[in-house]
N, CA and C of each residue as an Amber inpcrd file, in Angstrom:
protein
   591
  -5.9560000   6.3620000  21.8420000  -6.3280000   7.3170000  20.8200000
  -6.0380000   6.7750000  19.4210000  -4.8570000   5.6800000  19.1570000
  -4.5420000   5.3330000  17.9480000  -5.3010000   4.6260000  17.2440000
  -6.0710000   3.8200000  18.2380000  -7.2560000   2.3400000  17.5070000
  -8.4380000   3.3950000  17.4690000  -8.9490000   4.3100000  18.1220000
 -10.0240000   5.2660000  17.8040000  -9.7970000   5.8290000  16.5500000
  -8.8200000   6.5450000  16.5990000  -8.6770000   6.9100000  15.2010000
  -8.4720000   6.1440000  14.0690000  -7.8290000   4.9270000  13.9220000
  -7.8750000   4.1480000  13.0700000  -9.5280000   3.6220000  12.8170000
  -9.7040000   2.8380000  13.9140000 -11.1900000   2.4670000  13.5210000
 -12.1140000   3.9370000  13.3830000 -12.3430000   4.7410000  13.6770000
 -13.2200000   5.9230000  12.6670000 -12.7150000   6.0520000  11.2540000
 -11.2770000   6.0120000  11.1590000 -10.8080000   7.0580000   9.7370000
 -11.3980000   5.3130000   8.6610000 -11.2300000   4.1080000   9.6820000
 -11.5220000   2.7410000   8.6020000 -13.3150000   2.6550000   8.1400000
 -13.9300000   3.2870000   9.2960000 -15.1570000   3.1140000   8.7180000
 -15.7380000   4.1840000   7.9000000 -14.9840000   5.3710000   8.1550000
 -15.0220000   6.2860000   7.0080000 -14.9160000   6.5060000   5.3880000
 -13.4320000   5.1700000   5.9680000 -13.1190000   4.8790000   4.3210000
 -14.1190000   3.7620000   3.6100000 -14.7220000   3.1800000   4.8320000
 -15.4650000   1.8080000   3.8100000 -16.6870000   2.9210000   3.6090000
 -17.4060000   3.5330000   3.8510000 -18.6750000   4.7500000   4.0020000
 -18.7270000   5.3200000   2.4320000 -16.8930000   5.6320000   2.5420000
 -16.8570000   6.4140000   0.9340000 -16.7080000   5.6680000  -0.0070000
 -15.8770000   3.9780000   0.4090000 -16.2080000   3.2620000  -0.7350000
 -17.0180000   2.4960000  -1.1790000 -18.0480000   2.4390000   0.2600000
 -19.6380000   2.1100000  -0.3240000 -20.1990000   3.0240000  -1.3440000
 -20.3750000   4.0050000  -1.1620000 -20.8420000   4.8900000  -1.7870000
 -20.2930000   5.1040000  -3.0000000 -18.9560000   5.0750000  -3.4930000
 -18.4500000   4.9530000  -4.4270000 -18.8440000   3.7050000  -5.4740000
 -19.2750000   2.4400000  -4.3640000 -20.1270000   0.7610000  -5.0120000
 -21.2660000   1.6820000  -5.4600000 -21.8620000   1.9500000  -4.5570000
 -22.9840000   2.0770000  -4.8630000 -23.2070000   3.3350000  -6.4700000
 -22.6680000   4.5120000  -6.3350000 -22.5340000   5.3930000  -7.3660000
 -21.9380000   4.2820000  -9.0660000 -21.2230000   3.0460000  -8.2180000
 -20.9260000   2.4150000 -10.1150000 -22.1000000   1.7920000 -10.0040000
 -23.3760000   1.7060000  -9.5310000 -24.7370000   0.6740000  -9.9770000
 -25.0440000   1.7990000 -10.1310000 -25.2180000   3.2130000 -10.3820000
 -26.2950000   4.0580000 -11.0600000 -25.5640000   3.9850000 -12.7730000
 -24.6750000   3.7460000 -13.2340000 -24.2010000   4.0090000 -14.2350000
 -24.4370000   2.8370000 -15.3920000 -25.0380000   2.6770000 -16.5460000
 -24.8510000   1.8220000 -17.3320000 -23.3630000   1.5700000 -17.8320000
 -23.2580000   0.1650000 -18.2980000 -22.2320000  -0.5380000 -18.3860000
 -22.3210000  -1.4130000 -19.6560000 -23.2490000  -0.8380000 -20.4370000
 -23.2250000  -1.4970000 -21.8400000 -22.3350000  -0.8180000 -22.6570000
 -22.0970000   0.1100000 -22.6170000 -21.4650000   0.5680000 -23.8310000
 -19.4690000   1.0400000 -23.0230000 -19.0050000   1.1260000 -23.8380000
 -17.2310000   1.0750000 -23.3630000 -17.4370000   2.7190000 -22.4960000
 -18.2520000   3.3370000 -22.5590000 -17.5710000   4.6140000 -21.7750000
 -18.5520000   4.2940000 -20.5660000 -19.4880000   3.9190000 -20.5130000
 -20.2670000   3.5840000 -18.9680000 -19.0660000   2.3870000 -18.2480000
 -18.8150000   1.5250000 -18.9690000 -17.9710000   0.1370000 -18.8580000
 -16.9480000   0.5120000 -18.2670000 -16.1890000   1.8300000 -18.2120000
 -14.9230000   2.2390000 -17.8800000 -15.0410000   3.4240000 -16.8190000
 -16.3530000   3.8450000 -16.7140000 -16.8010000   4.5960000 -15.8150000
 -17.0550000   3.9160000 -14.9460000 -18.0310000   2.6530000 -14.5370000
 -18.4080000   2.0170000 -13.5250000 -17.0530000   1.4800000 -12.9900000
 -16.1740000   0.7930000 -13.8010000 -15.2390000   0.5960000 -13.2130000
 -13.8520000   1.1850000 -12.7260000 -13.8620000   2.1230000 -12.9590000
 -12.7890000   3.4150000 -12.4940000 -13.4900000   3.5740000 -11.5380000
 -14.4170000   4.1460000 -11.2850000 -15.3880000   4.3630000  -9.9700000
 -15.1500000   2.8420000  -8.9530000 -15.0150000   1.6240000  -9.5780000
 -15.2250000   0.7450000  -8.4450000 -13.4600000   0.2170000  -7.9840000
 -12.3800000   0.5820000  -9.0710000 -11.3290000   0.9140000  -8.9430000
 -10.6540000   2.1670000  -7.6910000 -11.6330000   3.3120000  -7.6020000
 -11.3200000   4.3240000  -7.0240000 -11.9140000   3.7100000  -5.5940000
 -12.5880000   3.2170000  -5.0230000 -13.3750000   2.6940000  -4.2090000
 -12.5340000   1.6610000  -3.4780000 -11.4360000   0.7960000  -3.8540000
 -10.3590000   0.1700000  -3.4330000  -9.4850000   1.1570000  -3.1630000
  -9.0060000   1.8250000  -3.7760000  -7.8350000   3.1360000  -3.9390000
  -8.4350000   3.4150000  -2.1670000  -9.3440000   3.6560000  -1.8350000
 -10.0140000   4.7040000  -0.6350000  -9.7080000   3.6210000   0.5820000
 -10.3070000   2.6640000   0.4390000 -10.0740000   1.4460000   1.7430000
  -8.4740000   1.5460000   1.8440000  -7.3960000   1.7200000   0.9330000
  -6.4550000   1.2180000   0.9620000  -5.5150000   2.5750000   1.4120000
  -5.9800000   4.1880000   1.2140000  -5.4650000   4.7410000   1.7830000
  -6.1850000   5.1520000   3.2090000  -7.2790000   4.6850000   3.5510000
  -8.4050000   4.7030000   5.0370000  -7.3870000   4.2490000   6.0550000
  -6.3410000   3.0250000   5.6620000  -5.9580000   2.2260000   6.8010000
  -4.1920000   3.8330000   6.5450000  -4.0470000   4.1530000   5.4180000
  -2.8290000   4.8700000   5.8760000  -2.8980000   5.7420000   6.3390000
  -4.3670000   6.7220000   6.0300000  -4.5580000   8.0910000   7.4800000
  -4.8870000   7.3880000   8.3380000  -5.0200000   6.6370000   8.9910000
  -5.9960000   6.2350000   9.8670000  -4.7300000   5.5110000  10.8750000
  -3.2630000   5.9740000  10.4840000  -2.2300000   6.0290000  11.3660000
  -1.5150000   4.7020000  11.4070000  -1.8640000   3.6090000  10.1740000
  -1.9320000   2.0070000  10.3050000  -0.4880000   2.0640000  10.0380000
   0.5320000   2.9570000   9.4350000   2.0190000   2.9750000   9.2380000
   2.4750000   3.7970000   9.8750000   1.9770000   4.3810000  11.2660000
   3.2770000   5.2600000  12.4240000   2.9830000   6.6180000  11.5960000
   1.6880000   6.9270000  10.8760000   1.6430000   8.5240000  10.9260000
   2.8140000   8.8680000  10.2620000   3.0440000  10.1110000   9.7140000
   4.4820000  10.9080000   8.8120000   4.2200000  11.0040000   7.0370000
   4.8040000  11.4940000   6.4060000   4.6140000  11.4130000   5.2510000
   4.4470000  10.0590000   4.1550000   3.4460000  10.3130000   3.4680000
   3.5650000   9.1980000   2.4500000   3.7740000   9.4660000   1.6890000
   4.6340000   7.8800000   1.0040000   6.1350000   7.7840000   0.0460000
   5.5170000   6.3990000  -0.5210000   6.0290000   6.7490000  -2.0490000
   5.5960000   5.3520000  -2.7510000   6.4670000   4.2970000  -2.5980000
   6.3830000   2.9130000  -2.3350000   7.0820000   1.7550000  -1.9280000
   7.0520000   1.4460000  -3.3640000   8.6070000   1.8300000  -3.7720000
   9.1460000   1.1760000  -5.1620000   8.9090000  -0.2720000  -5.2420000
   9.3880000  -0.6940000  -4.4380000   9.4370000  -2.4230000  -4.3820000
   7.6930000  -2.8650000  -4.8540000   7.1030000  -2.2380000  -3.9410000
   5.6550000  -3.0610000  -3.8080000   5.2480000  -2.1760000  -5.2230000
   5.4240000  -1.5310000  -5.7290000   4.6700000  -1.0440000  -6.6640000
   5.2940000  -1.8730000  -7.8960000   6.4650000  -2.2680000  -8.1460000
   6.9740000  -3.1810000  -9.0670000   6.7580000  -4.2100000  -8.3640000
   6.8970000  -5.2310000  -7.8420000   6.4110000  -6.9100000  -7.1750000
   4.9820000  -6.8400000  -7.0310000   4.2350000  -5.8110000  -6.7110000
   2.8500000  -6.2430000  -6.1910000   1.9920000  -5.0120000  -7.2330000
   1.9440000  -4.2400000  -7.4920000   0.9800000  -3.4390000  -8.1260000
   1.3740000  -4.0890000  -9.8500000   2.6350000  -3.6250000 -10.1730000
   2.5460000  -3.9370000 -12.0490000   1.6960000  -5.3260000 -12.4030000
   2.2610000  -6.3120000 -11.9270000   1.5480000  -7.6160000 -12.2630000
   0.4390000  -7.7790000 -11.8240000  -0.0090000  -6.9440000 -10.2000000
  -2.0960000  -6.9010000 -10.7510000  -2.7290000  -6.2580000 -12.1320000
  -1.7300000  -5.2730000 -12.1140000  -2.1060000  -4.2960000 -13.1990000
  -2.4210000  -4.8530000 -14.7850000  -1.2560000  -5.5020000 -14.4820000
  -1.2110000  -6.2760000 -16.0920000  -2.3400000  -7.5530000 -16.2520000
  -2.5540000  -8.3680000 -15.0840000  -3.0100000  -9.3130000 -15.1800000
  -4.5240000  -9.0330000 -15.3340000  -5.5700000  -8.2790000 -14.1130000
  -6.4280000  -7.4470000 -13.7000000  -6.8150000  -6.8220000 -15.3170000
  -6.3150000  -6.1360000 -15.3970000  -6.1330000  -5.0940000 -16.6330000
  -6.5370000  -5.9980000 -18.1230000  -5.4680000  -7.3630000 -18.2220000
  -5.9260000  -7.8500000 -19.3950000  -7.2530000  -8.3450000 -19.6220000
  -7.7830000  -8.8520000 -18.1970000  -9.3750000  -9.2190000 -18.2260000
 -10.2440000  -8.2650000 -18.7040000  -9.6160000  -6.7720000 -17.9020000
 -10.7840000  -6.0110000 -17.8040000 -11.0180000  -5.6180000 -19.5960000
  -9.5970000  -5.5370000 -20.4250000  -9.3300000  -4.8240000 -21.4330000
 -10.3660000  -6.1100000 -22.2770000 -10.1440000  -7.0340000 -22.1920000
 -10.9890000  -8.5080000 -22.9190000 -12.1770000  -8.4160000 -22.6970000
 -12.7280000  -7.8010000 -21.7530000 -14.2030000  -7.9390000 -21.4850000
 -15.3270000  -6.4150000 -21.8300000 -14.2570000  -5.5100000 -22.1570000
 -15.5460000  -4.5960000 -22.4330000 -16.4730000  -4.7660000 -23.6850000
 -17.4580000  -4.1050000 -23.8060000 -18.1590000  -4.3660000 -24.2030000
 -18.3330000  -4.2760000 -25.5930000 -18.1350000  -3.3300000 -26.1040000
 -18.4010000  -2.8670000 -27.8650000 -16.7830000  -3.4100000 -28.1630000
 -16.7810000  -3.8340000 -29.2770000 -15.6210000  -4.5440000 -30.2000000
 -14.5730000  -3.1100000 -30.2460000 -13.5210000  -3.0460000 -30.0390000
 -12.5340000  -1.8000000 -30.2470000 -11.4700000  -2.8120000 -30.7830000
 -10.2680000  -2.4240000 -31.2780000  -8.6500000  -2.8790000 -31.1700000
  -8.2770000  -3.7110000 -30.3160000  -7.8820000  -2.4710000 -29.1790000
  -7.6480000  -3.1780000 -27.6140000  -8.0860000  -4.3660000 -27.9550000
  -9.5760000  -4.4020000 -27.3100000 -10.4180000  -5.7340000 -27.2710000
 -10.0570000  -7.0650000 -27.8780000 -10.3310000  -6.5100000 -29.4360000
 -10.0390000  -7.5800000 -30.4250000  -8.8400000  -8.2790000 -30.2760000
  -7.6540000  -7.4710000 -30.3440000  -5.9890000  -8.3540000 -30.2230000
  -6.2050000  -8.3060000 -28.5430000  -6.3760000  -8.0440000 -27.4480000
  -6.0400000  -8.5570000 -26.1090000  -7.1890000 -10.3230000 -26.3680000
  -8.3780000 -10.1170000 -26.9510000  -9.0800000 -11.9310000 -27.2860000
  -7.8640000 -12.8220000 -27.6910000  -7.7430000 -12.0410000 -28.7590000
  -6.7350000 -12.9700000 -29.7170000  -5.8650000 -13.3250000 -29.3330000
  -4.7120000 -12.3010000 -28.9420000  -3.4770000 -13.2230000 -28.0550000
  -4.1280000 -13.8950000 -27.0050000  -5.4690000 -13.6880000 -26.3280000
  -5.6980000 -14.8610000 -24.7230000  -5.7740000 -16.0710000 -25.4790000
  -6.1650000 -16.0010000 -26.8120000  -6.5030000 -17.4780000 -27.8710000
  -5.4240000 -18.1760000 -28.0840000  -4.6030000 -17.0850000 -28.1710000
  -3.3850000 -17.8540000 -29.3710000  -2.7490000 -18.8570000 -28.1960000
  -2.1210000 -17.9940000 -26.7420000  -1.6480000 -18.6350000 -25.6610000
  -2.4870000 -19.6780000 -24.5170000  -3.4250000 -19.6650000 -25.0920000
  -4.5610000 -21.0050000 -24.5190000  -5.1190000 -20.1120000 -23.1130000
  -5.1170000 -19.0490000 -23.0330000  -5.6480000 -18.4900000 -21.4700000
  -6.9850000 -17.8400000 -21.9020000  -8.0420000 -17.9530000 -23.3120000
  -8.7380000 -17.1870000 -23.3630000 -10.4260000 -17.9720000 -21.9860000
 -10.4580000 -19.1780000 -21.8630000 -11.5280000 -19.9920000 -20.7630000
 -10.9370000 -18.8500000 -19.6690000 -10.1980000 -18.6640000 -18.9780000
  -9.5280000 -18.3130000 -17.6760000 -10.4060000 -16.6950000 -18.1240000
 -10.1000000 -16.2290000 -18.8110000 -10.2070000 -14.6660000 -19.2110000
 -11.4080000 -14.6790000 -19.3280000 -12.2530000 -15.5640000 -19.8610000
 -13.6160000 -15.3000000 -20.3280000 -14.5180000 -15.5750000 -18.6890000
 -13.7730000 -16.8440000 -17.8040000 -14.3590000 -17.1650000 -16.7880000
 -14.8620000 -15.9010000 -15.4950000 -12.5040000 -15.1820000 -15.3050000
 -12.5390000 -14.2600000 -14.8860000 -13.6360000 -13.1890000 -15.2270000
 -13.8530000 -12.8870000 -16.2870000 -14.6160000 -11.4500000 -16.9400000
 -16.0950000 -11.4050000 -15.6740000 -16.3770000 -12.5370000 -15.3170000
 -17.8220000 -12.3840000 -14.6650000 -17.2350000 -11.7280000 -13.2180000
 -16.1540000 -11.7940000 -13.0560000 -16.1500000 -10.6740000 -11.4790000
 -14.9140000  -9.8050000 -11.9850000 -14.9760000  -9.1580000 -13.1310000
 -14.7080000  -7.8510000 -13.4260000 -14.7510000  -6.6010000 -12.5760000
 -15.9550000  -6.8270000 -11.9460000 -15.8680000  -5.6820000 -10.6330000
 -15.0230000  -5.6270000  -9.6660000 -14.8090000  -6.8310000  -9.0130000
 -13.4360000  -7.6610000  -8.2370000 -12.5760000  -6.8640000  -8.7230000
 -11.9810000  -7.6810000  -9.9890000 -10.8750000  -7.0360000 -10.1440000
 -10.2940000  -5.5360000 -10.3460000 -11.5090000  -4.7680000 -10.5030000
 -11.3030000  -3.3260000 -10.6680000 -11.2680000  -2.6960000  -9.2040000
 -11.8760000  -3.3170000  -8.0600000 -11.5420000  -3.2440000  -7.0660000
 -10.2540000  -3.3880000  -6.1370000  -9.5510000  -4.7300000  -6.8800000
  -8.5070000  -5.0170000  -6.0220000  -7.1240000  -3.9350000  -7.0900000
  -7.6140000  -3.2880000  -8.0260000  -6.0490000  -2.3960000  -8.5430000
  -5.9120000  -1.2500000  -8.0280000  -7.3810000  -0.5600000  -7.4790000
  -6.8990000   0.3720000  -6.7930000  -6.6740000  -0.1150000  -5.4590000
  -7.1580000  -1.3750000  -4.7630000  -6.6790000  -1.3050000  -3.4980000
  -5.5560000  -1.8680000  -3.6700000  -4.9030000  -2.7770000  -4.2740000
  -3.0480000  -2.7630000  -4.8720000  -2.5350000  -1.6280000  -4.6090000
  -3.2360000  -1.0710000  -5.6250000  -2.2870000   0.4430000  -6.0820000
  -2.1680000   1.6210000  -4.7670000  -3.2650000   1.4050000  -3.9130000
  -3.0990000   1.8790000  -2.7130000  -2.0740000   1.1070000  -1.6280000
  -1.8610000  -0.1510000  -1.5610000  -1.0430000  -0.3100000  -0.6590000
   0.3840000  -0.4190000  -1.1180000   0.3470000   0.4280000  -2.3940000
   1.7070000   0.7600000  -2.6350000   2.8170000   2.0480000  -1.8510000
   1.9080000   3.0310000  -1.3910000   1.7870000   3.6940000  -0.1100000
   2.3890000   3.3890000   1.0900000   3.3140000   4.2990000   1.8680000
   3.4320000   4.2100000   3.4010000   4.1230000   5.4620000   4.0380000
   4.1930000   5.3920000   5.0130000   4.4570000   6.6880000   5.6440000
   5.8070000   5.8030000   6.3080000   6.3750000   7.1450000   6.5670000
   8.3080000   6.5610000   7.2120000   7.6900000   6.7640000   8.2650000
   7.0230000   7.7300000   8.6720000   6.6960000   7.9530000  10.6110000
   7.3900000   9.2600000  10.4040000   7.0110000   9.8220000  11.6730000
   7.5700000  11.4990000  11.7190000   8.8840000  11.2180000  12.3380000
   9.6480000  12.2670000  11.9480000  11.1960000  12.4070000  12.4750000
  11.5790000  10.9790000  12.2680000  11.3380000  10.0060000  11.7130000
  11.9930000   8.9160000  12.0790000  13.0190000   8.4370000  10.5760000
  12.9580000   8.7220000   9.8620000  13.2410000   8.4010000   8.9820000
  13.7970000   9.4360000   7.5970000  14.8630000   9.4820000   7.0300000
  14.9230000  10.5640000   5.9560000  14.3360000   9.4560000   4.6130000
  14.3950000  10.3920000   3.3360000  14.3680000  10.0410000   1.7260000
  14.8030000   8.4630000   1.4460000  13.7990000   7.5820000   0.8670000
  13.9270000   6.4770000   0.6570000  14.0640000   5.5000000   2.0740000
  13.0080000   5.6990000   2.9200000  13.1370000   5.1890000   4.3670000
  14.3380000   4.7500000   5.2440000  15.4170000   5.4680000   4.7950000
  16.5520000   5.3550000   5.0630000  16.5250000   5.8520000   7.0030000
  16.8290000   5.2740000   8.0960000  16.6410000   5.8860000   9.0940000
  17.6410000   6.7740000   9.5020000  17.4650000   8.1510000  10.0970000
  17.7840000   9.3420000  10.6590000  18.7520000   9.1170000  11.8220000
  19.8740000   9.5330000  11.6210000  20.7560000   9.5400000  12.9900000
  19.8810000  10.4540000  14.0180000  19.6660000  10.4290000  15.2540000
  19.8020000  10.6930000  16.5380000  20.3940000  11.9960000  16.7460000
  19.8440000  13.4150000  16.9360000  20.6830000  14.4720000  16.9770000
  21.6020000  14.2010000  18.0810000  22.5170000  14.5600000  18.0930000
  23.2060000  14.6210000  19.7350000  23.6540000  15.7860000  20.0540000
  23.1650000  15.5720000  21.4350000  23.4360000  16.5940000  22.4460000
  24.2690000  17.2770000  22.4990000  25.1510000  18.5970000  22.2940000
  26.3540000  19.3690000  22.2920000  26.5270000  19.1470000  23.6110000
  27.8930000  19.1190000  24.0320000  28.6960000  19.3380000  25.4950000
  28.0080000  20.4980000  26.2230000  27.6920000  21.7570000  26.0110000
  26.7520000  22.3430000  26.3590000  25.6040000  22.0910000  26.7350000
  25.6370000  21.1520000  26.3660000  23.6340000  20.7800000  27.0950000
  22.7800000  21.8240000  26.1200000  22.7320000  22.5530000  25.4890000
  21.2130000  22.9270000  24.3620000  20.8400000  21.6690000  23.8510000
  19.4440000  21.6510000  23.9790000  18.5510000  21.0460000  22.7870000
  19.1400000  21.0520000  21.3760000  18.6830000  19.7050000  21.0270000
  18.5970000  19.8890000  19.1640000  17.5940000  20.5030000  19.1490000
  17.4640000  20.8350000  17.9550000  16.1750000  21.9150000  17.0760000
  15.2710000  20.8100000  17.3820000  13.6630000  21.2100000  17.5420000
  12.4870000  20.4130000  17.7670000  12.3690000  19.1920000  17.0620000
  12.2970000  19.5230000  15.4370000  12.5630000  19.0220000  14.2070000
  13.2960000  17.5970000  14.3540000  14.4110000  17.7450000  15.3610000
  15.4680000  16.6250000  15.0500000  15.2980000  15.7230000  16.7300000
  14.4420000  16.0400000  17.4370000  13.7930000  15.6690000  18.9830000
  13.4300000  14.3080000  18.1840000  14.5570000  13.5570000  19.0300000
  13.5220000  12.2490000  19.1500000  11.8000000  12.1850000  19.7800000
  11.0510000  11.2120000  19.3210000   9.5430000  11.1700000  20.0170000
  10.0230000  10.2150000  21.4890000   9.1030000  10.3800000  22.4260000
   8.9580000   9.4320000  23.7760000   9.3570000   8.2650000  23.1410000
   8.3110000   7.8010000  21.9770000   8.3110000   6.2760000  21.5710000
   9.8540000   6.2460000  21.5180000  10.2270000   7.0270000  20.4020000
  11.4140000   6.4310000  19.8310000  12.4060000   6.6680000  20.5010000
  12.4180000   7.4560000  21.8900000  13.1900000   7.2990000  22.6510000
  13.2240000   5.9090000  23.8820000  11.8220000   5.5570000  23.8650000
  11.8430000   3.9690000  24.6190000  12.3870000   2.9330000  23.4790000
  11.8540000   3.2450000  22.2690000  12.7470000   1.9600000  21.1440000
  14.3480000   1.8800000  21.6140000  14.5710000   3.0910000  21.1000000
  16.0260000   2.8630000  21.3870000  16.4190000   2.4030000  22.6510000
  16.0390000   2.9880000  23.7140000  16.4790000   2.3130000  24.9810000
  16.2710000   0.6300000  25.0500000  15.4550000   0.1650000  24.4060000
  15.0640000  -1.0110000  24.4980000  16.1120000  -1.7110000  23.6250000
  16.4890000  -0.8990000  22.3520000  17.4010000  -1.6060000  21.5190000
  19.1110000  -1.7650000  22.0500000  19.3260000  -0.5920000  22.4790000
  20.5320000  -0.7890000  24.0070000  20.6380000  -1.6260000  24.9570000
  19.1150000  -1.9030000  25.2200000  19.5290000  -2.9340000  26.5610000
  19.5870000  -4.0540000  26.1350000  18.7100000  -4.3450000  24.9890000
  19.2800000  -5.8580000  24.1590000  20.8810000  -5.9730000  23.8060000
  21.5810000  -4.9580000  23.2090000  22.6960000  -5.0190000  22.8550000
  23.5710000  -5.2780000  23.9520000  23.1330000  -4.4420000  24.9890000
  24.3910000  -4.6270000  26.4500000  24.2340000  -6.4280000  26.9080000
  22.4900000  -6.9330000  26.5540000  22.4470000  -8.3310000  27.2780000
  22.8370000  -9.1640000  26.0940000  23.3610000  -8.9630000  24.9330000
  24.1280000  -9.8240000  24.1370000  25.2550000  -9.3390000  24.0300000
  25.9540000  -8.2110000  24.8720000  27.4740000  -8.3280000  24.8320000
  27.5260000  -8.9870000  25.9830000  26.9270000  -8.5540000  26.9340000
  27.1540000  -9.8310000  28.6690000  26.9670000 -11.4000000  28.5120000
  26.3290000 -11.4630000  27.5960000  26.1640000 -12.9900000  26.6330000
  27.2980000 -13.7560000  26.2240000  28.2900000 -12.6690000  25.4600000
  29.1190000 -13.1550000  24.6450000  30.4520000 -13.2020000  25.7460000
  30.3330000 -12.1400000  26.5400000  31.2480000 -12.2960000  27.8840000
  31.4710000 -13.4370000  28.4230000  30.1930000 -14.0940000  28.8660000
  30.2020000 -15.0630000  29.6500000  30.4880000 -16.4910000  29.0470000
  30.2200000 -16.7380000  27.4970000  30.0840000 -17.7780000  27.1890000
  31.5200000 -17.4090000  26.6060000  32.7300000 -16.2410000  26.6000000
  34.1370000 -16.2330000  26.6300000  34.9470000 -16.9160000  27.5000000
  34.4540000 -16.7740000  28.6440000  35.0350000 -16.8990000  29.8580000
  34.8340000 -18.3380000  29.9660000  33.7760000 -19.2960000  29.7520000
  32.9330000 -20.2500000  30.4000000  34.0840000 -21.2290000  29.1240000
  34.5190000 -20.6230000  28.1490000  35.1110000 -21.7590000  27.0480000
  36.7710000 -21.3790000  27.6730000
């Protein structure tokens, strides 16, 4: 059921971000407000592929939480980099424009900027899909605030249930078992190679 649903919710998402391609070719792109329209639109169109794979169950299902890390290491510096092209290349002369040329001049990167500018679409593509895989889900019950993982309710001497809420899943009740039996065959490990010295 998990690869069904992933592969539908993935071709769903490429469906809407075709369509989203396709909706930035109805728009002119000569002037700075078509220029920023086509590309917010082809920006939003990455954004969609990139949250397609997170409904679509690709992080264990559960709430999504922004990944501080990846959004500072991997989103700011597309942003900035992405961003200075896009800001260099629109079209009618503004501020922005003028000083983002000028400093690419002053620091010798304006060839790179001017080269980049011809797949401008690219890059408006890859900030929202950045900015989307800044995104992830902890998984249900598995995890509290800042993916910190969840102790294990335990069982009262009484035998009641924990509250539903705090029920381990099947899975994560075979993880753990699996993570126990590794631990017991590296304490019988350390037993033997005690004894053997």
């Amino acid at each position: 059921m998990y690869h069904l649903t992933r592969g539908m919710i993935t071709l769903l998402g490429a469906a809407v971000a075709g369509f989203l391609v396709w909706l930035a070719t109805q728009i002119g792109d000569s002037s700075n407000g078509g220029y920023w329209a086509v590309y917010g639109i082809l920006a939003g169109a990455g954004l969609v592929m990139a949250l397609s794979q997170l409904l679509g169950g690709w992080t264990k299902w559960g709430l999504p939480r922004l990944s501080v890390n990846v959004f500072l290491l991997g989103f700011l510096p597309v942003l900035v980099a992405a961003g200075w092209v896009i800001l260099a290349t629109q079209p009618d002369a503004n501020w922005i424009r003028d000083h983002v040329r000028g400093w690419s001049n002053d620091i010798g990167i304006q060839g790179l900027v001017t080269d980049l500018g011809e797949y401008v679409s690219v890059l408006a593509f890859g900030i929202g899909l950045v900015f989307g895989f800044t995104f992830d889900t902890s998984g249900p019950n598995v995890h509290g605030p800042f993916g910190r993982r969840r102790r294990r309710a335990v069982v009262p001497a009484g035998g009641a249930a924990p509250p539903p809420e705090d029920r381990p899943t099947a899975r994560e009740e075979r993880e753990a078992a699996a993570q126990d039996d590794a631990a017991a065959r590296d304490r019988d490990r350390d037993r033997e190679t005690v004894r053997s010295d």
